[in-house]
PDB file of C-alpha atoms in Angstrom:
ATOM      1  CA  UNK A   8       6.688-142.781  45.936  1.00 44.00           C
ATOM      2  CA  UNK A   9       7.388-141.545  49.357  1.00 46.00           C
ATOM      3  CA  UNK A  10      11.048-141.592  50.218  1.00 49.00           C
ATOM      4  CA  UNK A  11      12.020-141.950  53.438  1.00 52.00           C
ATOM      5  CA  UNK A  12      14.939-143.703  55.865  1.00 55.00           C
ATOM      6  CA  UNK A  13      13.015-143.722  58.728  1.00 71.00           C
ATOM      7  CA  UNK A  14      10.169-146.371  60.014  1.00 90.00           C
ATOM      8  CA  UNK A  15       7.162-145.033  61.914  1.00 92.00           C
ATOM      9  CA  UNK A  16       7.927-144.503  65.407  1.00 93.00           C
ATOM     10  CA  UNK A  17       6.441-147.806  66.849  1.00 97.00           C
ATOM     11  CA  UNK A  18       6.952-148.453  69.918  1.00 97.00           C
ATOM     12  CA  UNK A  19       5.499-152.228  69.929  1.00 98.00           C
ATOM     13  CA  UNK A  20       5.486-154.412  66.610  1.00 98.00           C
ATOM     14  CA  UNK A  21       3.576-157.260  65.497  1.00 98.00           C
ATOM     15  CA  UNK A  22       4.707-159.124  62.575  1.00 98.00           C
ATOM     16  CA  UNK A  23       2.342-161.799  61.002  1.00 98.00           C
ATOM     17  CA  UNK A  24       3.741-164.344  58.868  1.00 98.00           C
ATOM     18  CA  UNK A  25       2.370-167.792  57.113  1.00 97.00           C
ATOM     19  CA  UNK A  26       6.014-170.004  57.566  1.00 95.00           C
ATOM     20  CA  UNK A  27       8.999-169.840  59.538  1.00 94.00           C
ATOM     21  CA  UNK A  28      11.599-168.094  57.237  1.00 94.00           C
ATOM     22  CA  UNK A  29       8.842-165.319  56.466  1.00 97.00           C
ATOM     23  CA  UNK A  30      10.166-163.073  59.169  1.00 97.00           C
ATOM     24  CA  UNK A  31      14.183-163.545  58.141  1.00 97.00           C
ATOM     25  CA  UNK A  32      13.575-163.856  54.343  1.00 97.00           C
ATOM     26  CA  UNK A  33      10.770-161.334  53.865  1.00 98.00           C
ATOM     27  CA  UNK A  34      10.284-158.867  56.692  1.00 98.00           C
ATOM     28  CA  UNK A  35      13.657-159.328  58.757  1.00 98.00           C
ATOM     29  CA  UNK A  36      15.771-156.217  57.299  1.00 98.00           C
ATOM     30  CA  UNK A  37      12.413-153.897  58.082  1.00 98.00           C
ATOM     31  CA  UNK A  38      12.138-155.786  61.631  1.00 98.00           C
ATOM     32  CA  UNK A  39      15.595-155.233  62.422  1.00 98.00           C
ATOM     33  CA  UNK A  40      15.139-151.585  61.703  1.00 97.00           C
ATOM     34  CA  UNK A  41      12.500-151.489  63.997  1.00 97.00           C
ATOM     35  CA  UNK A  42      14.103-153.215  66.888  1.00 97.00           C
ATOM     36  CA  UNK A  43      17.349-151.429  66.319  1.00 96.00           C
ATOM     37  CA  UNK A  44      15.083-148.136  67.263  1.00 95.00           C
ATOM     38  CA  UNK A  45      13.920-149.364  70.540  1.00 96.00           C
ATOM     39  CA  UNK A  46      10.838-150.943  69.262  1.00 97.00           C
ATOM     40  CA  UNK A  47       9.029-154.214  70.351  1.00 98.00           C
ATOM     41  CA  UNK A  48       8.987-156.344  68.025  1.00 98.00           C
ATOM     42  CA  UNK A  49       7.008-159.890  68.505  1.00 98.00           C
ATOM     43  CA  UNK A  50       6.362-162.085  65.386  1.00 98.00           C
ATOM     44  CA  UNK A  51       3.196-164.438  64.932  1.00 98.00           C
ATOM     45  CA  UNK A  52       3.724-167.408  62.576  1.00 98.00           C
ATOM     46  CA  UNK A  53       0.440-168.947  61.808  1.00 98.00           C
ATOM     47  CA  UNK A  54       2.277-172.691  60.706  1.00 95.00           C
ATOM     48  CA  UNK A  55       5.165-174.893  61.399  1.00 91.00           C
ATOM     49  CA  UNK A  56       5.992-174.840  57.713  1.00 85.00           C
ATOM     50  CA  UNK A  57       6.121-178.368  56.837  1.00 73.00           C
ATOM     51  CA  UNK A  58       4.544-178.355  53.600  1.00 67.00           C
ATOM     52  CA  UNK A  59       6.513-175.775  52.364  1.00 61.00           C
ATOM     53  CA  UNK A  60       9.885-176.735  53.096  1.00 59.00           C
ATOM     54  CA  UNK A  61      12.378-177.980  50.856  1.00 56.00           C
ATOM     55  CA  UNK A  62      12.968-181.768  49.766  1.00 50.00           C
ATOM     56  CA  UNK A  63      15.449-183.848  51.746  1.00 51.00           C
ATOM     57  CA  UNK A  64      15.876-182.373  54.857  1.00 56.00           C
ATOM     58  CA  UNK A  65      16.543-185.081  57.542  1.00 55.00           C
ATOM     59  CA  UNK A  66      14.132-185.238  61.135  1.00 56.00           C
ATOM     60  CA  UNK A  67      10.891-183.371  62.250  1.00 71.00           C
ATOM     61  CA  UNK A  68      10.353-180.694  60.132  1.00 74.00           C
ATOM     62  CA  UNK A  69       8.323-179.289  62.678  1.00 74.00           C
ATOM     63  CA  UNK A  70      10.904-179.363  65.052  1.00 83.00           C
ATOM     64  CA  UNK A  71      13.407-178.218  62.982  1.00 85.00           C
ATOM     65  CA  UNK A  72      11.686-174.957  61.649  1.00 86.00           C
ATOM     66  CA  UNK A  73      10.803-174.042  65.006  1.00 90.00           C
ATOM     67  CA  UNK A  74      14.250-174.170  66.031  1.00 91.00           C
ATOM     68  CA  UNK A  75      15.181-172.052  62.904  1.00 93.00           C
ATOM     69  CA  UNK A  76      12.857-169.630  63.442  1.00 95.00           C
ATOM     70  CA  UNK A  77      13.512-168.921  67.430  1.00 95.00           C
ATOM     71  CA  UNK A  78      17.402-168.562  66.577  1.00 97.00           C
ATOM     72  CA  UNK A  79      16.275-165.962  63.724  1.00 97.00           C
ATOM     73  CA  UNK A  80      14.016-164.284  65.749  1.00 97.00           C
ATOM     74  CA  UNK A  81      16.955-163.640  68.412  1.00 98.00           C
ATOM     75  CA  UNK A  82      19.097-162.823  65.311  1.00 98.00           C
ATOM     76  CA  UNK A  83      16.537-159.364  64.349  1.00 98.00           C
ATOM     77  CA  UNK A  84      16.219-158.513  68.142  1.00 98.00           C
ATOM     78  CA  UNK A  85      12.490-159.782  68.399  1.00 98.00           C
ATOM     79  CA  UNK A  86      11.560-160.087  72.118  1.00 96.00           C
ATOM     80  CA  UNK A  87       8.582-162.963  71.400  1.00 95.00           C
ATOM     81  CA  UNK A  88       7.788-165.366  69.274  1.00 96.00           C
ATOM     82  CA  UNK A  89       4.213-167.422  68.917  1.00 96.00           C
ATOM     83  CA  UNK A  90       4.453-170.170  66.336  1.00 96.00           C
ATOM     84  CA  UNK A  91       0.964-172.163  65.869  1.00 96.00           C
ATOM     85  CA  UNK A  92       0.598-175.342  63.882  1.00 93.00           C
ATOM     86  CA  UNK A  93      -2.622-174.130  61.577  1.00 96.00           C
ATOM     87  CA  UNK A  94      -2.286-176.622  58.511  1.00 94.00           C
ATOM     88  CA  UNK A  95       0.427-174.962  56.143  1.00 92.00           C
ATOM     89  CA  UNK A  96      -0.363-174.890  52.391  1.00 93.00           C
ATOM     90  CA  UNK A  97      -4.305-174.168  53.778  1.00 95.00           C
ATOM     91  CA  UNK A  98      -4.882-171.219  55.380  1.00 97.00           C
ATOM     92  CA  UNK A  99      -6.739-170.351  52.432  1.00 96.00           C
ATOM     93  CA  UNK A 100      -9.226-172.719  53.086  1.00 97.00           C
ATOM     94  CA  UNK A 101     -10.219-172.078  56.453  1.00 98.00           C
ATOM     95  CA  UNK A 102     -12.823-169.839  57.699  1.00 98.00           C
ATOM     96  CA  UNK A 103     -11.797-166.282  58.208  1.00 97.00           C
ATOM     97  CA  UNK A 104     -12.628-166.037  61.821  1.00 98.00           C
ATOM     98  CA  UNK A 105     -10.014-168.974  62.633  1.00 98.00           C
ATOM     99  CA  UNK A 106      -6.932-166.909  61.957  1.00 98.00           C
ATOM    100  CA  UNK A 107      -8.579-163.612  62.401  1.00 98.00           C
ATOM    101  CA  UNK A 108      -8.982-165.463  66.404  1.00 98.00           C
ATOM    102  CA  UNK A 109      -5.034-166.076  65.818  1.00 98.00           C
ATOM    103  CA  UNK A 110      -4.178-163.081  65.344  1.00 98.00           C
ATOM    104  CA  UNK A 111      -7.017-161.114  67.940  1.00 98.00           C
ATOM    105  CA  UNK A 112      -4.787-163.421  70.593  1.00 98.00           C
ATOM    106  CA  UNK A 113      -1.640-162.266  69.543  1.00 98.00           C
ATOM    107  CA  UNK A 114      -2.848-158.682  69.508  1.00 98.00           C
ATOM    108  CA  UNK A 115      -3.945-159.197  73.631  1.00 97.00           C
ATOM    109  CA  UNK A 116      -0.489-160.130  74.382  1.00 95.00           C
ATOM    110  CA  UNK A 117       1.557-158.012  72.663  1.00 97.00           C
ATOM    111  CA  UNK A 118      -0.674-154.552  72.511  1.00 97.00           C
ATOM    112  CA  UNK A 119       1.339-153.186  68.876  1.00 98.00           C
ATOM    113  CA  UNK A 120       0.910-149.886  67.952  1.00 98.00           C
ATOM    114  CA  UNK A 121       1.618-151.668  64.219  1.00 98.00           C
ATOM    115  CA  UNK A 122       1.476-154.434  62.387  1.00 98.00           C
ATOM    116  CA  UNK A 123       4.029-155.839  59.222  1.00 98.00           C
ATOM    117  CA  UNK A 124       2.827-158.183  57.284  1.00 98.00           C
ATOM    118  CA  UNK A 125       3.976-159.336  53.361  1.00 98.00           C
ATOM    119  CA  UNK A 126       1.991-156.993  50.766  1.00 98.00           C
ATOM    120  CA  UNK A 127      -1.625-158.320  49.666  1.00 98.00           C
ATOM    121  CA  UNK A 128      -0.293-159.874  46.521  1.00 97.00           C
ATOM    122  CA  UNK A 129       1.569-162.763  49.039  1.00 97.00           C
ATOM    123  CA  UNK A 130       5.203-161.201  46.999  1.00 97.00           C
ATOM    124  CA  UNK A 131       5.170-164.762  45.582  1.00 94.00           C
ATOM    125  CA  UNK A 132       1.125-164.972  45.415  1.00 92.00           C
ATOM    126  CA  UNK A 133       1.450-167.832  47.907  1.00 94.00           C
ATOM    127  CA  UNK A 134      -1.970-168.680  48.982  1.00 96.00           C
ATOM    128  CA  UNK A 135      -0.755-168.877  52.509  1.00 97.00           C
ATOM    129  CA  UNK A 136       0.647-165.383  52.334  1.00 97.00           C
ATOM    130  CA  UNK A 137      -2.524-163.719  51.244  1.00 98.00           C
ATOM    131  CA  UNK A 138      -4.970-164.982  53.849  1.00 98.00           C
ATOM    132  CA  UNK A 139      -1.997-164.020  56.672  1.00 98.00           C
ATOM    133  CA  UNK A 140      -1.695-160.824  55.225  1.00 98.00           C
ATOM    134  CA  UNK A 141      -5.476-160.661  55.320  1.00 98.00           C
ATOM    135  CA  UNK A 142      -6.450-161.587  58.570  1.00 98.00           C
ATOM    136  CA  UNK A 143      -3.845-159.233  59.607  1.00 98.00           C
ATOM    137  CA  UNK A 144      -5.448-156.509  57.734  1.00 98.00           C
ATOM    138  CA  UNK A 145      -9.160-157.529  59.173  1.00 98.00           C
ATOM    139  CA  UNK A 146      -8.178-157.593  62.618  1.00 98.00           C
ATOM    140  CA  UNK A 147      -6.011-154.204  62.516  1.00 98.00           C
ATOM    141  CA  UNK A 148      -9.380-152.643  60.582  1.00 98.00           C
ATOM    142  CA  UNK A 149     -11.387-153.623  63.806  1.00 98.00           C
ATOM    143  CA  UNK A 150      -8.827-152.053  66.244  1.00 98.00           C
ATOM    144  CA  UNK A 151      -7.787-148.664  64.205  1.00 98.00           C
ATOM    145  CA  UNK A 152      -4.529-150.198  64.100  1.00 98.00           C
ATOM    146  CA  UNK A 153      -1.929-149.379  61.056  1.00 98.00           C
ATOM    147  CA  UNK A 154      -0.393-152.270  58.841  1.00 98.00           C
ATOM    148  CA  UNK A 155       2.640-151.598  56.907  1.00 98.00           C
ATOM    149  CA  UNK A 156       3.204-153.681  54.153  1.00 98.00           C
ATOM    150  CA  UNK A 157       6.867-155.295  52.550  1.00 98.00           C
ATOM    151  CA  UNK A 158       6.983-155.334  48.604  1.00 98.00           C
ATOM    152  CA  UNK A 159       8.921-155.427  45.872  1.00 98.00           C
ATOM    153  CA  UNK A 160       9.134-153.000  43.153  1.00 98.00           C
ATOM    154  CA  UNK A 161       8.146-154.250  40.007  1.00 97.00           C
ATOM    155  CA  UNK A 162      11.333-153.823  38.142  1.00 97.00           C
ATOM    156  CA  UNK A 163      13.173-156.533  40.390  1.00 98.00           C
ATOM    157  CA  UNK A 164      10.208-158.775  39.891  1.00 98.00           C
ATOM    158  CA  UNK A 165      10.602-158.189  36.180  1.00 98.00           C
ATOM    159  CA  UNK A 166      14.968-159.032  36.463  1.00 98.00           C
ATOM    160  CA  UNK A 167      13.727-162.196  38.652  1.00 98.00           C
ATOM    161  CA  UNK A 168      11.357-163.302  35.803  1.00 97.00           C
ATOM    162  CA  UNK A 169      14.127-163.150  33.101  1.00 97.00           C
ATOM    163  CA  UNK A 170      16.638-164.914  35.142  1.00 97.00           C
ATOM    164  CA  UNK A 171      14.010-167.472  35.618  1.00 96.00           C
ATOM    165  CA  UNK A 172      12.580-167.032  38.591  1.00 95.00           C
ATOM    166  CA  UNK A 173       9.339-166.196  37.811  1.00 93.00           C
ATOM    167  CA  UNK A 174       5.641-165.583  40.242  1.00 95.00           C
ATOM    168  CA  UNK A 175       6.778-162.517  42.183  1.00 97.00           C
ATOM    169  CA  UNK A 176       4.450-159.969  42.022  1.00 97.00           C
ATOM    170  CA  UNK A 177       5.478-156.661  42.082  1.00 96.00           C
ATOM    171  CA  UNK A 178       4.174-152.999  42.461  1.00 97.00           C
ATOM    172  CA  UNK A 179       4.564-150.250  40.045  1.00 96.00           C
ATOM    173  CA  UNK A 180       5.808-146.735  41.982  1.00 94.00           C
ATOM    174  CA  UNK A 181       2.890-145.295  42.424  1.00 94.00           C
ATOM    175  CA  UNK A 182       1.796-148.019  44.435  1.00 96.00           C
ATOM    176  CA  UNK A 183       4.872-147.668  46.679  1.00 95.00           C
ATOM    177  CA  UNK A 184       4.777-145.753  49.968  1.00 94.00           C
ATOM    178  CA  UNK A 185       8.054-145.644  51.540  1.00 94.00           C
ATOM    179  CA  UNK A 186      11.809-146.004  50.214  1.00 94.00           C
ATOM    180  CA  UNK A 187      13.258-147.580  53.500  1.00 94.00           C
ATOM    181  CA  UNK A 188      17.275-147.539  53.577  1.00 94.00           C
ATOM    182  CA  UNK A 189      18.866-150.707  55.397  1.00 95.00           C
ATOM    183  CA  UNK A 190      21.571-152.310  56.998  1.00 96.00           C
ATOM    184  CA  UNK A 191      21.122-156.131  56.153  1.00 98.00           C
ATOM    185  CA  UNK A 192      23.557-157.424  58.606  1.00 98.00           C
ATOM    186  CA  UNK A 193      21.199-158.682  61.030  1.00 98.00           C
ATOM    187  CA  UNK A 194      18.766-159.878  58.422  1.00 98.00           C
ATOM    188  CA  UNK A 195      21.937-162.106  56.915  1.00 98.00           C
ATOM    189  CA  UNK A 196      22.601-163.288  60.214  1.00 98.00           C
ATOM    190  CA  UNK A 197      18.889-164.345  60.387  1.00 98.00           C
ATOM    191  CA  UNK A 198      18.598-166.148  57.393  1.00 97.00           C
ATOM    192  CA  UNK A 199      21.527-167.939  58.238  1.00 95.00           C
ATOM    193  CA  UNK A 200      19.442-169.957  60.737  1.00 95.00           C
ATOM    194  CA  UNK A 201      17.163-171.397  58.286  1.00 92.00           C
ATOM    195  CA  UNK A 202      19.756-173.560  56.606  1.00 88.00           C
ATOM    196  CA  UNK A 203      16.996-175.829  55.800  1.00 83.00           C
ATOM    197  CA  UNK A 204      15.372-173.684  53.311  1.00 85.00           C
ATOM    198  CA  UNK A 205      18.912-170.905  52.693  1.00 83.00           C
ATOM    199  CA  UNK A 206      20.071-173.540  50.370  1.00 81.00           C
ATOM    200  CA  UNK A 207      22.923-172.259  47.692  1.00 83.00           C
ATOM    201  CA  UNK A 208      21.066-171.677  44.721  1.00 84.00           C
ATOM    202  CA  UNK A 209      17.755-170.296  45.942  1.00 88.00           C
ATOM    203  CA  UNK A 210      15.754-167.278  44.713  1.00 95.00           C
ATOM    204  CA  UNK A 211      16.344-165.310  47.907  1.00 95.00           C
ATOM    205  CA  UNK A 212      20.093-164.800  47.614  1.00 96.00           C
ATOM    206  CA  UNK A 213      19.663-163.122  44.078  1.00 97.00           C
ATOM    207  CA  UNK A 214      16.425-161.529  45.384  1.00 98.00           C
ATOM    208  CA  UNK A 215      18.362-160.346  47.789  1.00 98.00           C
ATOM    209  CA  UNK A 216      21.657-158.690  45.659  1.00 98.00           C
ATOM    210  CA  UNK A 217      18.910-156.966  43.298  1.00 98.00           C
ATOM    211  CA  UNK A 218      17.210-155.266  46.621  1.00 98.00           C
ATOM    212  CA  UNK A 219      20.528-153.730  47.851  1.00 98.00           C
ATOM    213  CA  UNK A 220      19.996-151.885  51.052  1.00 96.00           C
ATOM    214  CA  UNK A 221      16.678-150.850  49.852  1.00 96.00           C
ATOM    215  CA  UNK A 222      13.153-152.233  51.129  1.00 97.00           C
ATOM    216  CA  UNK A 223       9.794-150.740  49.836  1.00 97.00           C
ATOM    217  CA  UNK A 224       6.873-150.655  52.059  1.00 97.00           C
ATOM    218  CA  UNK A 225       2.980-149.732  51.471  1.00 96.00           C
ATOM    219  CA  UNK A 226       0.547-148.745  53.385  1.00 97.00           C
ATOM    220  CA  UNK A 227      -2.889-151.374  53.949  1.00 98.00           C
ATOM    221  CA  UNK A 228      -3.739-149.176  56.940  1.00 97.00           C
ATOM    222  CA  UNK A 229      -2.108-145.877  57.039  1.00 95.00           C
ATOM    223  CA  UNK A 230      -1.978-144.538  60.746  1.00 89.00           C
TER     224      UNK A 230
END
């Protein structure tokens, strides 16, 4: 493992994500980081998240989660966001080249120097998380563009599991690029505007205590 407190120096950052609450839950202490250094930073979310929300929340999901996610975004300093309604819960199923187009368009507007995206292994294996990840990864290939990856050392996966929460996927530390110190007060703030899916109880606030202020990143694409 690579230990390091400091990001690459980005200028311009695209994040890809599958569901609003991706970029607060997952990525939002590493895109923090980056804004907080003067970077860009524009997230694409490929679905509204409807499928994947929790039970009994009240109104248009759709509506909701949008709303959730543009008041997060503001929380981690993002400048942009592009949310697109591709059918959550089956971006697995759909031909490569229709989010590879997603994210080709996001790439026009926003010209990164980098992309973030959750680690191959979707953290949670979520089908959705995989083929965003993915397409990221495809498109970056075809313009010599890095992708940094979020991840979570296996031994948290392996505390989650015995507390029961088990299906995160972890990485051993060979497989682990950089050791990224970080201040989680924006990425708090963040998640507080998802308080349809920050519920009391949830995996993410544990997830969170066993991470500390540390976030480990790989490499898909190294620069």
């Amino acid at each position: 493992m690579t230990e390091t407190t400091a990001l690459p120096r980005w200028g311009s950052v695209l994040a890809v994500v599958a569901h609003p609450d991706d970029e607060s839950f997952g990525l939002g202490a590493v895109l923090s980081t980056f804004a907080d250094g003067g970077a860009g930073v524009d997230v694409l979310c490929l679905t509204r998240g409807e499928a994947s929300t929790l039970h009994g929340v009240e109104g248009d999901l759709s509506r909701i989660r949008e709303y959730e996610l543009r008041a997060a975004a503001d929380a981690l300093g993002a400048r942009r966001v592009t949310l697109r309604d591709l059918p959550d819960g089956g971006l697995a199923g759909l031909e490569s080249s229709v989010l590879d187009d997603e994210v080709e368009r996001a790439l026009e507007w926003t010209r990164p120097e980098g992309l973030v995206v959750f680690d191959s292994t979707g953290i949670s294996g979520h089908p959705d998380h995989v083929a965003a990840t993915a397409a990221a990864t495809r498109v970056a290939d075809r313009h010599g563009l890095p992708v940094v990856a979020w991840t979570l050392p296996e031994e948290i996966c392996g505390r989650l599991a015995a507390e029961g929460y088990a299906g995160f996927l972890g990485r051993t530390g060979d497989e682990i690029d950089l050791l990224l110190t970080v201040d989680r007060t924006a990425q708090l703030a963040a998640v507080e505007c998802h308080p349809s899916q920050a519920v009391p109880g949830s995996v993410l606030w544990r997830r969170l205590e066993l991470q500390g202020d540390d976030e480990h990143l790989r490499w898909l694409r190294r620069p």
